[in-house]
The first five atom37 places (N, CA, C, CB, O) and aatype in JSON, in Angstrom:
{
  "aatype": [20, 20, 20, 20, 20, 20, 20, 20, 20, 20, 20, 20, 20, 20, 20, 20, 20, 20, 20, 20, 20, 20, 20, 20, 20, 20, 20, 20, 20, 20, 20, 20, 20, 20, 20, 20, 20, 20, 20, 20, 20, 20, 20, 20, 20, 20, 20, 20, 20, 20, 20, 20, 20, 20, 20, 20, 20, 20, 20, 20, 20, 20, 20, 20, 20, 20, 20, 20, 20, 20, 20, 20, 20, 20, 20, 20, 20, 20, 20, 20, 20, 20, 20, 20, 20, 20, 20, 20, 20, 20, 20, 20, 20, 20, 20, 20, 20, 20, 20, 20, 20, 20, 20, 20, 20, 20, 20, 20, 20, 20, 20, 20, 20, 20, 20],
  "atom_mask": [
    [1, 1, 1, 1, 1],
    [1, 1, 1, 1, 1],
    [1, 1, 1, 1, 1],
    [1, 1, 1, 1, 1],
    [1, 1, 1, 1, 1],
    [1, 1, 1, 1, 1],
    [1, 1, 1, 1, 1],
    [1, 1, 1, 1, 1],
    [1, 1, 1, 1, 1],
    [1, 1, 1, 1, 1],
    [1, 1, 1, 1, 1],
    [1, 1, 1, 1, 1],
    [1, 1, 1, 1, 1],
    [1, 1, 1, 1, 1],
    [1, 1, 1, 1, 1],
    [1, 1, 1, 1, 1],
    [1, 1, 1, 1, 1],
    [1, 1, 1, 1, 1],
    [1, 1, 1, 1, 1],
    [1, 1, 1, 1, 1],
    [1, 1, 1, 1, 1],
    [1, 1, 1, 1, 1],
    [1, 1, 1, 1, 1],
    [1, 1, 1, 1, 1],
    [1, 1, 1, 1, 1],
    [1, 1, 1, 1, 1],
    [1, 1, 1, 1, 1],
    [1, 1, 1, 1, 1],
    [1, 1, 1, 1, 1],
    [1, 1, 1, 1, 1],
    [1, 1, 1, 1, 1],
    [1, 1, 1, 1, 1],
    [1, 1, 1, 1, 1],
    [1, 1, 1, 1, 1],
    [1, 1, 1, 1, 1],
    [1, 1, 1, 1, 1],
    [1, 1, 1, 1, 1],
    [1, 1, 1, 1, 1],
    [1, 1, 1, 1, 1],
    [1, 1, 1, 1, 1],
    [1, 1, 1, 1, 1],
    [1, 1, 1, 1, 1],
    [1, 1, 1, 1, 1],
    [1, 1, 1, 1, 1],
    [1, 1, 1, 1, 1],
    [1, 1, 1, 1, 1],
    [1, 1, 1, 1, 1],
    [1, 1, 1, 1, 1],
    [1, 1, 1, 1, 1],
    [1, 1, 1, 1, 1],
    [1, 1, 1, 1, 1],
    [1, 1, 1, 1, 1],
    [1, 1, 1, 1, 1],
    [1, 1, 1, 1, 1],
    [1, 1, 1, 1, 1],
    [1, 1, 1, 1, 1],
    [1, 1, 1, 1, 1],
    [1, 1, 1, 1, 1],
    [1, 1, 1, 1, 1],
    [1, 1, 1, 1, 1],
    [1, 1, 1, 1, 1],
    [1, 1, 1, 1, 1],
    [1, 1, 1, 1, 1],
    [1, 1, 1, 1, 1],
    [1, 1, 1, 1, 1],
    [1, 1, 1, 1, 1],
    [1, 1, 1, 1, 1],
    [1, 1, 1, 1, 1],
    [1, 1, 1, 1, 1],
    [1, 1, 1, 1, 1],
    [1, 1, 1, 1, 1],
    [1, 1, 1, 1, 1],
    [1, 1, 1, 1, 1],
    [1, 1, 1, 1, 1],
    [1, 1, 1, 1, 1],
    [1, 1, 1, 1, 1],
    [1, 1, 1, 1, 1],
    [1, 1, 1, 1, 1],
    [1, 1, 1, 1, 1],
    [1, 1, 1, 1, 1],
    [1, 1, 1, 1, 1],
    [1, 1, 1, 1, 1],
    [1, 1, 1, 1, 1],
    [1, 1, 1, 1, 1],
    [1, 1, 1, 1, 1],
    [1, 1, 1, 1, 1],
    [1, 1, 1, 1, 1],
    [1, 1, 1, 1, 1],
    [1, 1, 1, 1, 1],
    [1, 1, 1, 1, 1],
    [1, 1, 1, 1, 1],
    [1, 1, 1, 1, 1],
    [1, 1, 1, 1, 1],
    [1, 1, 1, 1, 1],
    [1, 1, 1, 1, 1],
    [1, 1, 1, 1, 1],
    [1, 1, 1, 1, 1],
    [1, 1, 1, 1, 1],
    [1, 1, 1, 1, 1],
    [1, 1, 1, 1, 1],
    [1, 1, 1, 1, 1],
    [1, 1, 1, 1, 1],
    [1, 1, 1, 1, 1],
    [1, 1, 1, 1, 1],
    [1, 1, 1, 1, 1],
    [1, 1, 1, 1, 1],
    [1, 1, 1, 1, 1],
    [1, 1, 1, 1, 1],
    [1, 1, 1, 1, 1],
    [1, 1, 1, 1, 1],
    [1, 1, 1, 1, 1],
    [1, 1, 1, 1, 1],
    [1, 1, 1, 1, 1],
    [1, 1, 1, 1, 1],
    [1, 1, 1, 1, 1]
  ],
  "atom_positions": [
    [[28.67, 23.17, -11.71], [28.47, 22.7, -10.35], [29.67, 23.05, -9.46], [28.24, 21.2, -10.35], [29.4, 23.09, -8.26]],
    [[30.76, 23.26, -9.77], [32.39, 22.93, -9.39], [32.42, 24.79, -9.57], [33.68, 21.56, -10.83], [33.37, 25.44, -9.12]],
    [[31.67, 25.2, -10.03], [32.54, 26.89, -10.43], [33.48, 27.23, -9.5], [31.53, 28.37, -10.39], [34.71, 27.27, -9.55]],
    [[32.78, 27.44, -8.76], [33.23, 28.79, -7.71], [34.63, 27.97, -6.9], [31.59, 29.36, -6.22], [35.18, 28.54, -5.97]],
    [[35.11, 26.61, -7.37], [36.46, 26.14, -6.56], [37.34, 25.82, -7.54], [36.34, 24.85, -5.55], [38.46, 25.45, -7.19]],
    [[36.97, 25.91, -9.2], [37.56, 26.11, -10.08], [37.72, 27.26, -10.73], [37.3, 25.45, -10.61], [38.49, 27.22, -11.69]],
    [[37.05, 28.57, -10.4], [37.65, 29.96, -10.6], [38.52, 30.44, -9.32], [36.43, 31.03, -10.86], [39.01, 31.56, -9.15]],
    [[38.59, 29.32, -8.46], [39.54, 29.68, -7.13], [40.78, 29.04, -7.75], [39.04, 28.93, -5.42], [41.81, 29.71, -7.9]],
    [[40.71, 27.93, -8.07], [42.19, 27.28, -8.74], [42.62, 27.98, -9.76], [42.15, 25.83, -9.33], [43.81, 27.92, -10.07]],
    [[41.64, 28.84, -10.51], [41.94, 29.25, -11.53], [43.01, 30.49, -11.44], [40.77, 29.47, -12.12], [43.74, 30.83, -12.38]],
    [[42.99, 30.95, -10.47], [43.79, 32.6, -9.93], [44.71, 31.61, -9.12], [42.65, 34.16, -8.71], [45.23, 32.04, -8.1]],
    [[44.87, 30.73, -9.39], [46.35, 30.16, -8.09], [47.62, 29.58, -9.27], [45.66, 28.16, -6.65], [47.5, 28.55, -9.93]],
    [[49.02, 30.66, -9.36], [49.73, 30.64, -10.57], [50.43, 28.96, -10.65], [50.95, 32.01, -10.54], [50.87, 28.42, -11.67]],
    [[50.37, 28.25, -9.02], [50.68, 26.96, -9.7], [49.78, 26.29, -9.48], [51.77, 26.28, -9.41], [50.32, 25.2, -9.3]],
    [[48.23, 26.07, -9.3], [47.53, 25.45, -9.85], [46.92, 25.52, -11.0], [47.02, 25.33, -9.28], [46.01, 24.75, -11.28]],
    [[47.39, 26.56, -11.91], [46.75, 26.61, -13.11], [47.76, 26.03, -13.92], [46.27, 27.95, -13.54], [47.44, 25.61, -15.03]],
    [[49.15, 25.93, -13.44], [50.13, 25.68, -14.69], [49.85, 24.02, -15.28], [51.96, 25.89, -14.08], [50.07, 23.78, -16.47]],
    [[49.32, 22.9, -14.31], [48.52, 21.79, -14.92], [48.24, 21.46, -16.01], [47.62, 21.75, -14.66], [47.29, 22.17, -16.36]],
    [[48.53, 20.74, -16.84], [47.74, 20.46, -18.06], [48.16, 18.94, -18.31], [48.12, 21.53, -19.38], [49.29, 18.5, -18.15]],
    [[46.78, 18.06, -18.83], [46.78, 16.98, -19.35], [47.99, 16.91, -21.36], [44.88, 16.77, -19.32], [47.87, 17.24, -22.54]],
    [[48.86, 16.32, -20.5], [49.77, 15.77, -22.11], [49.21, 15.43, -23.27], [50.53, 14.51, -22.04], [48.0, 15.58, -23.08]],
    [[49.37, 15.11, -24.22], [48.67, 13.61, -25.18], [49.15, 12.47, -24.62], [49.14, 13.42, -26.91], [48.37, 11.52, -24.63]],
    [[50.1, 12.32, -24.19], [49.87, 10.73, -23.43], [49.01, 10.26, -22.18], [51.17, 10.28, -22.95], [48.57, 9.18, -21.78]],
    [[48.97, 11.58, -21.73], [47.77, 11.3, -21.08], [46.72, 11.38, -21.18], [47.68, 11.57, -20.43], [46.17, 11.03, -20.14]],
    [[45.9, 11.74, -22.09], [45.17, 11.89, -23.18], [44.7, 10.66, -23.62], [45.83, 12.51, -24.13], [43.56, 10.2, -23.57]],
    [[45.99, 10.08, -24.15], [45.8, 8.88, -24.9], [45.62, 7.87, -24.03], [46.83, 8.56, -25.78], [45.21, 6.86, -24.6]],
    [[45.79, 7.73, -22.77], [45.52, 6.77, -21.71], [44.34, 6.82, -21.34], [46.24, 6.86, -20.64], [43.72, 5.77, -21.12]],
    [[43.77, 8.06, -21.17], [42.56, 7.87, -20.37], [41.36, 7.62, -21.62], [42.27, 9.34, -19.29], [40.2, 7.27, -21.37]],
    [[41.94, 7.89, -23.08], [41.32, 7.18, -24.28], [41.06, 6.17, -23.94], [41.96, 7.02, -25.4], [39.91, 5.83, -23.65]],
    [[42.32, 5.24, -23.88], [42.51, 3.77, -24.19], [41.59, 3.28, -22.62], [44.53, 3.21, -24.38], [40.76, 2.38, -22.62]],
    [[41.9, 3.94, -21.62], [41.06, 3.46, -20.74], [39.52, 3.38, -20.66], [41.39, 3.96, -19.89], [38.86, 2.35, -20.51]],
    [[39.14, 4.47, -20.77], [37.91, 5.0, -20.68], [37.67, 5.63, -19.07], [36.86, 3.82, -21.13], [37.92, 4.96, -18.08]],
    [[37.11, 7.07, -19.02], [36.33, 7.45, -17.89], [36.25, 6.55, -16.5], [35.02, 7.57, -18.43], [36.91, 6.77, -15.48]],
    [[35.39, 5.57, -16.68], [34.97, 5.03, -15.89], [36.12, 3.79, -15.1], [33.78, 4.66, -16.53], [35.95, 3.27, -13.99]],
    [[37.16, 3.57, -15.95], [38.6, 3.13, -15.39], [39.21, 4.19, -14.45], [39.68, 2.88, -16.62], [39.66, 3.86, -13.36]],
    [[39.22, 5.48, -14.88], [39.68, 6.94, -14.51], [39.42, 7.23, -13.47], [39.25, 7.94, -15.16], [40.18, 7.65, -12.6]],
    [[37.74, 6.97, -13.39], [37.33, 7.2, -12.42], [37.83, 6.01, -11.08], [35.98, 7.37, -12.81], [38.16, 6.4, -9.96]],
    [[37.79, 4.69, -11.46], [38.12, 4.03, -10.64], [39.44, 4.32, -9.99], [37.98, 2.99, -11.09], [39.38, 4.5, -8.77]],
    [[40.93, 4.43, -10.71], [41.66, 4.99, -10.33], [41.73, 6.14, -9.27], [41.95, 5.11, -11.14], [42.67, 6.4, -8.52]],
    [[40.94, 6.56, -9.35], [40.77, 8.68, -8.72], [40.31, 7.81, -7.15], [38.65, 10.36, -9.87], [41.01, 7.95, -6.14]],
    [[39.14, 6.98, -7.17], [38.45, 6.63, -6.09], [39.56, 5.7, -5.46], [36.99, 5.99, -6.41], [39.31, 5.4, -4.29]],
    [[40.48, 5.3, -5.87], [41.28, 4.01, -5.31], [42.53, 4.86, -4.52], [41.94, 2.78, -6.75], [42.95, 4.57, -3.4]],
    [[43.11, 6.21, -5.55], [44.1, 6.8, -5.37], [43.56, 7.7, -4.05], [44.6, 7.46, -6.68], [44.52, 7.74, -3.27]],
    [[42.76, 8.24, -3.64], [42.0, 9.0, -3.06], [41.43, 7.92, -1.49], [40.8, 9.51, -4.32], [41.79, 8.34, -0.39]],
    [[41.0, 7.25, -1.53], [40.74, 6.17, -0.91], [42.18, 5.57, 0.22], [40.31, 5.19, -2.16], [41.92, 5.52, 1.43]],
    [[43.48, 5.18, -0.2], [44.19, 4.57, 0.02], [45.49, 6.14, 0.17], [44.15, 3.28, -1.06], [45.81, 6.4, 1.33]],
    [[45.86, 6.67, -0.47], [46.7, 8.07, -0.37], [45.97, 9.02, 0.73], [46.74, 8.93, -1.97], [46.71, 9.56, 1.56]],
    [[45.03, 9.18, 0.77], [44.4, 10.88, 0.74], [43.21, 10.61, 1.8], [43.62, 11.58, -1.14], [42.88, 11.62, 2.43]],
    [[42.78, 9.89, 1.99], [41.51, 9.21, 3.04], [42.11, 9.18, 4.54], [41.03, 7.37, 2.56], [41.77, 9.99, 5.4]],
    [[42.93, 8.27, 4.74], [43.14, 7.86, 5.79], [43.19, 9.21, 7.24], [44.42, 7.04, 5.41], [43.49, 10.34, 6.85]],
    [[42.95, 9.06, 8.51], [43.43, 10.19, 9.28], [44.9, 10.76, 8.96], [43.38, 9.78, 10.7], [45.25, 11.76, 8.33]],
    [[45.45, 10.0, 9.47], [47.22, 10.06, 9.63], [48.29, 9.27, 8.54], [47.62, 9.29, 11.17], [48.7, 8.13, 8.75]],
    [[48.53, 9.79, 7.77], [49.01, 9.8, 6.12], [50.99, 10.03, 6.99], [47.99, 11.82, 4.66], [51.37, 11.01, 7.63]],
    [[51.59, 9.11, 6.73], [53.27, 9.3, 7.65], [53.78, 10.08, 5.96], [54.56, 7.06, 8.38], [55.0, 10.22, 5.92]],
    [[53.3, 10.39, 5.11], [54.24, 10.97, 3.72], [53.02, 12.11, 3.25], [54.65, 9.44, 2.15], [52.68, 12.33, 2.09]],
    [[52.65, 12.54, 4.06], [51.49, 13.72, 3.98], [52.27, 14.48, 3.46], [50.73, 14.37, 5.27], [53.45, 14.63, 3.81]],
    [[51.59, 15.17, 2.4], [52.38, 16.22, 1.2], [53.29, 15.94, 0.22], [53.13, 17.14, 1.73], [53.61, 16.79, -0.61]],
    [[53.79, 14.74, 0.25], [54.74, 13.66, -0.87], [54.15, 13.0, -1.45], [55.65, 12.69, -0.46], [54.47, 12.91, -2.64]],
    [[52.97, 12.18, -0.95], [51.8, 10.67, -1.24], [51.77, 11.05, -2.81], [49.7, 10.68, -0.26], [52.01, 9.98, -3.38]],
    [[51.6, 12.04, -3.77], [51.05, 12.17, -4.76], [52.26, 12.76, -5.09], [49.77, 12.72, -4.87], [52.98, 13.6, -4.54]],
    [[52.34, 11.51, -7.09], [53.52, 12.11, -7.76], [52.94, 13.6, -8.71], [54.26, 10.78, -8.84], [51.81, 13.96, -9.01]],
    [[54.15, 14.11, -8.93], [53.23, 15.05, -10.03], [53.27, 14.75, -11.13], [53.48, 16.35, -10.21], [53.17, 15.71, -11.89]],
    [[53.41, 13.39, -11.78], [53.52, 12.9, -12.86], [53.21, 11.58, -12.95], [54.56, 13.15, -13.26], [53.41, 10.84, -11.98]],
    [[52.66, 11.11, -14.14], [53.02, 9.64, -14.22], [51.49, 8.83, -14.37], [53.95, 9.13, -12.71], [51.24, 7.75, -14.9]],
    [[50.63, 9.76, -13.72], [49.27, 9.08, -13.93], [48.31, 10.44, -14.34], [48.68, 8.16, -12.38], [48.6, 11.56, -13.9]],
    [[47.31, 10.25, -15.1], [46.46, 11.64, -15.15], [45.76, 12.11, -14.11], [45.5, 11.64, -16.07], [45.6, 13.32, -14.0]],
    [[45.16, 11.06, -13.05], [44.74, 11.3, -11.9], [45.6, 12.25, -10.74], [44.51, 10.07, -11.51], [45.24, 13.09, -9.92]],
    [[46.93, 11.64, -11.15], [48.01, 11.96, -10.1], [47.78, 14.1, -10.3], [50.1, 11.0, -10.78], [47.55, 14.97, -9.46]],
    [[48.05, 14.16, -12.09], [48.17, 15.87, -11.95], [47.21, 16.64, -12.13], [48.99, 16.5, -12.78], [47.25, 17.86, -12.31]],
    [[45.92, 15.64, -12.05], [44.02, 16.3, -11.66], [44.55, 16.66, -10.22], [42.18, 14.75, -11.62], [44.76, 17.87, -10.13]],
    [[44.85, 15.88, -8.94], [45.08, 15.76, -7.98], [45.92, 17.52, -7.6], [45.78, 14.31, -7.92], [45.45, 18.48, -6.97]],
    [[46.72, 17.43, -8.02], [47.55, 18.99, -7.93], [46.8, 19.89, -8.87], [49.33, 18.96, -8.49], [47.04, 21.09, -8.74]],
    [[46.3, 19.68, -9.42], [45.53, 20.91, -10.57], [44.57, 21.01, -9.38], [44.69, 20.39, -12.5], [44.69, 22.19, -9.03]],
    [[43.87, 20.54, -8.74], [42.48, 20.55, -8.21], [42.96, 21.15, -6.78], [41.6, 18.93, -8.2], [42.58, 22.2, -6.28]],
    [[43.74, 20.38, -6.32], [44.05, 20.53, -4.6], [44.01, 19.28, -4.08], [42.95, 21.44, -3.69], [44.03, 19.17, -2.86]],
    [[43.96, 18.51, -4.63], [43.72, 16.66, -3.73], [44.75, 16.47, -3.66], [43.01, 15.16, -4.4], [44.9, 15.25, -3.64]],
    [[45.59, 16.92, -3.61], [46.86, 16.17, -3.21], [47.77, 15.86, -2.46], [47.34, 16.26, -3.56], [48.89, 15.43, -2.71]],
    [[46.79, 16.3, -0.67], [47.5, 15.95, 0.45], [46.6, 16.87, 1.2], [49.15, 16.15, 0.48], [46.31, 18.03, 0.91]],
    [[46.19, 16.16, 2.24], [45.71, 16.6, 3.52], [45.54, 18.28, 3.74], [46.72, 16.01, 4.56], [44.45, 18.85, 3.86]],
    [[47.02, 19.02, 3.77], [47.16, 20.12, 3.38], [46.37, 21.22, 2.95], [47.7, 19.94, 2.8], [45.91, 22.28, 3.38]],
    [[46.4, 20.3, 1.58], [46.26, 21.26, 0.41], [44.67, 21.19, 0.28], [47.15, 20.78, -1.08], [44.07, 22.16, -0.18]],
    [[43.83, 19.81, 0.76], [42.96, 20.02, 0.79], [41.76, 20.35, 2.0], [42.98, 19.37, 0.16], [40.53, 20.35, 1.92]],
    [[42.78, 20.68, 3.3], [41.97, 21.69, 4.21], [42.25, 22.82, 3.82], [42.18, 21.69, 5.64], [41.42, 23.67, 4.13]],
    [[43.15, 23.18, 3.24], [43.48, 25.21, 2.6], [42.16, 24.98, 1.56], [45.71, 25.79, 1.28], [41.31, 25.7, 2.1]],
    [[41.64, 24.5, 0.6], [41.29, 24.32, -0.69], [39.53, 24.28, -0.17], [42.12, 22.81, -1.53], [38.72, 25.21, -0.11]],
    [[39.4, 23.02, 0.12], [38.3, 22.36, 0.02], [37.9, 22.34, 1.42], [38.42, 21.07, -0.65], [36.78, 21.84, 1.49]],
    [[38.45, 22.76, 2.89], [38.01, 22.7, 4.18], [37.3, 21.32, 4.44], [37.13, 23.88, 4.45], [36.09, 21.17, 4.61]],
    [[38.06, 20.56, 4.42], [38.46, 19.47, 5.13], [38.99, 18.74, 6.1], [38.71, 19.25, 4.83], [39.67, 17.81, 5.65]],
    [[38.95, 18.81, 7.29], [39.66, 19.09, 8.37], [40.94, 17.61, 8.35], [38.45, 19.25, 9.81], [40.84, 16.42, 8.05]],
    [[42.3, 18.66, 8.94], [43.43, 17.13, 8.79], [43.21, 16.49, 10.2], [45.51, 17.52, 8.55], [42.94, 16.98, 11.3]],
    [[43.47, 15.03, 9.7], [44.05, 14.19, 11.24], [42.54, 13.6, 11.22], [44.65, 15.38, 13.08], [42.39, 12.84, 12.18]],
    [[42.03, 13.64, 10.86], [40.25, 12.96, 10.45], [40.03, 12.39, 9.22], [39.01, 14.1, 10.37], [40.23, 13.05, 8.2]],
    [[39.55, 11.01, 9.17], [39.55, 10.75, 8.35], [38.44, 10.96, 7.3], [39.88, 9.96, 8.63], [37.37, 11.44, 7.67]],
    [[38.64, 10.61, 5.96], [37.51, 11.42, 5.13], [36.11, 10.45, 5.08], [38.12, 11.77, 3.38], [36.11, 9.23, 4.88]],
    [[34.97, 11.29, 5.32], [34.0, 10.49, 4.93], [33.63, 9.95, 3.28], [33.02, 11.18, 5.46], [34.26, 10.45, 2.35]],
    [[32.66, 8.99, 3.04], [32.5, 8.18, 1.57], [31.78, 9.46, 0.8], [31.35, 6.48, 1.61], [31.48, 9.33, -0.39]],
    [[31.51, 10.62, 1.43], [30.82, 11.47, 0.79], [32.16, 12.57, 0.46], [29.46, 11.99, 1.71], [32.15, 13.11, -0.64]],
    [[33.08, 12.84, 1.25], [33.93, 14.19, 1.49], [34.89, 12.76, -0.19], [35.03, 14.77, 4.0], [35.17, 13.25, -1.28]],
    [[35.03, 11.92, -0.04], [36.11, 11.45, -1.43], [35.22, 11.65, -2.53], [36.75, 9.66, -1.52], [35.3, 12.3, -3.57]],
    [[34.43, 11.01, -2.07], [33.37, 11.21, -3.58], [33.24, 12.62, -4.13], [31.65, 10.79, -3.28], [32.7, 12.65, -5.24]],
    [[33.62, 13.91, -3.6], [33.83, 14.96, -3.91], [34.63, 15.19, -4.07], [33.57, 15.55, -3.53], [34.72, 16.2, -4.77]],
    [[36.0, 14.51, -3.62], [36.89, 15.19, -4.47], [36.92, 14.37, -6.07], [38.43, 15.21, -3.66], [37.01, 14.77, -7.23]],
    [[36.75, 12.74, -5.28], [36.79, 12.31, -7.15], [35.98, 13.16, -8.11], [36.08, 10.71, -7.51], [36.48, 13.29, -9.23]],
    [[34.95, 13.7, -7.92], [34.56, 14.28, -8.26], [35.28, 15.85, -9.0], [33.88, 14.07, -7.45], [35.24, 16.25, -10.16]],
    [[35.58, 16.15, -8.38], [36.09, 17.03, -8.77], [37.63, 17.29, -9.58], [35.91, 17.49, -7.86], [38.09, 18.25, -10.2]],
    [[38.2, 15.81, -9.19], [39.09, 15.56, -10.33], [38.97, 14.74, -11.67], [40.01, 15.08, -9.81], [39.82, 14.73, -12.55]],
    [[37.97, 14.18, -11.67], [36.78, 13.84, -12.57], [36.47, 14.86, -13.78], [35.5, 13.76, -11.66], [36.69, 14.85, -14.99]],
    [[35.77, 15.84, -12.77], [35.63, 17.02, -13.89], [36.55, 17.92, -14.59], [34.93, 17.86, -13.43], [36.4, 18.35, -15.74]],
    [[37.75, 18.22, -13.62], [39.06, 18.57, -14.43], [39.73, 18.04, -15.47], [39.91, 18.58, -13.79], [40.36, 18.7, -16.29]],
    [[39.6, 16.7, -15.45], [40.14, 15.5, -16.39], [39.2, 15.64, -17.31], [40.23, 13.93, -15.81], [39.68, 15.3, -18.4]],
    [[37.79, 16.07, -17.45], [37.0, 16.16, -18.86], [36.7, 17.7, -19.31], [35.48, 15.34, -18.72], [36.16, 18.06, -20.36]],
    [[37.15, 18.46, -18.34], [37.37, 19.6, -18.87], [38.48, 19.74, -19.95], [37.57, 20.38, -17.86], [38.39, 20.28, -21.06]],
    [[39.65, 19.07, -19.3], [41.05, 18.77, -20.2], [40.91, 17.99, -21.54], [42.1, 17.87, -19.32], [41.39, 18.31, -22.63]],
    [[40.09, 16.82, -21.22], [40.12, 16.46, -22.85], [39.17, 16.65, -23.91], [40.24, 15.24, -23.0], [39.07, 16.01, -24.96]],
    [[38.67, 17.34, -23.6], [37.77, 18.37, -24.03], [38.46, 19.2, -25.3], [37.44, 19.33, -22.73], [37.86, 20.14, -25.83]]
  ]
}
């Protein structure tokens, strides 16, 4: 469903360098998916939603949560990156459909990875 914006990440030399740890691994074990997912929708929601973000391009660590380095593997990870990526326009805020696609799409990176 995702191809054609994951053979685009796929040719980008630092969005491919990404990869899920075993501890992160082992978290989203112990969590399950559907925690994961909640996370992605909360992080996405509250970081990455809003019009006017005052830490636009910082908001997201590159470490520390699995969501956080789906987020940079994918392109969600700032306003930016996801009007270059995903054409999303900045300074507007995201509709319940434009997050749900990206959770989405960091969703599927995260089960591609533990895979």
């Amino acid at each position: 469903m995702y191809e054609e914006i994951f053979n685009k990440l796929a040719k980008s030399e630092f969005r491919s360098k990404f990869r899920l740890r075993e501890k992160e691994k082992e978290y989203i074990q112990s969590k399950g998916l559907d925690v994961i997912r909640s996370h992605a929708r909360d992080f996405i929601a509250k970081r990455i939603a809003p019009a006017q973000i005052s830490n636009d391009g910082k908001q997201t660590p590159m470490k520390g949560h699995p969501v956080f380095i789906a987020q940079h593997a994918t392109a969600c990870c700032c306003r930016g990156c996801i009007s270059k990526w995903h054409h999303f326009q900045k300074g507007v805020e995201l509709t319940n459909v434009q997050q749900e696609y990206l959770v989405n799409i960091i969703m599927e990176w995260i089960v591609r990875q533990i895979r």
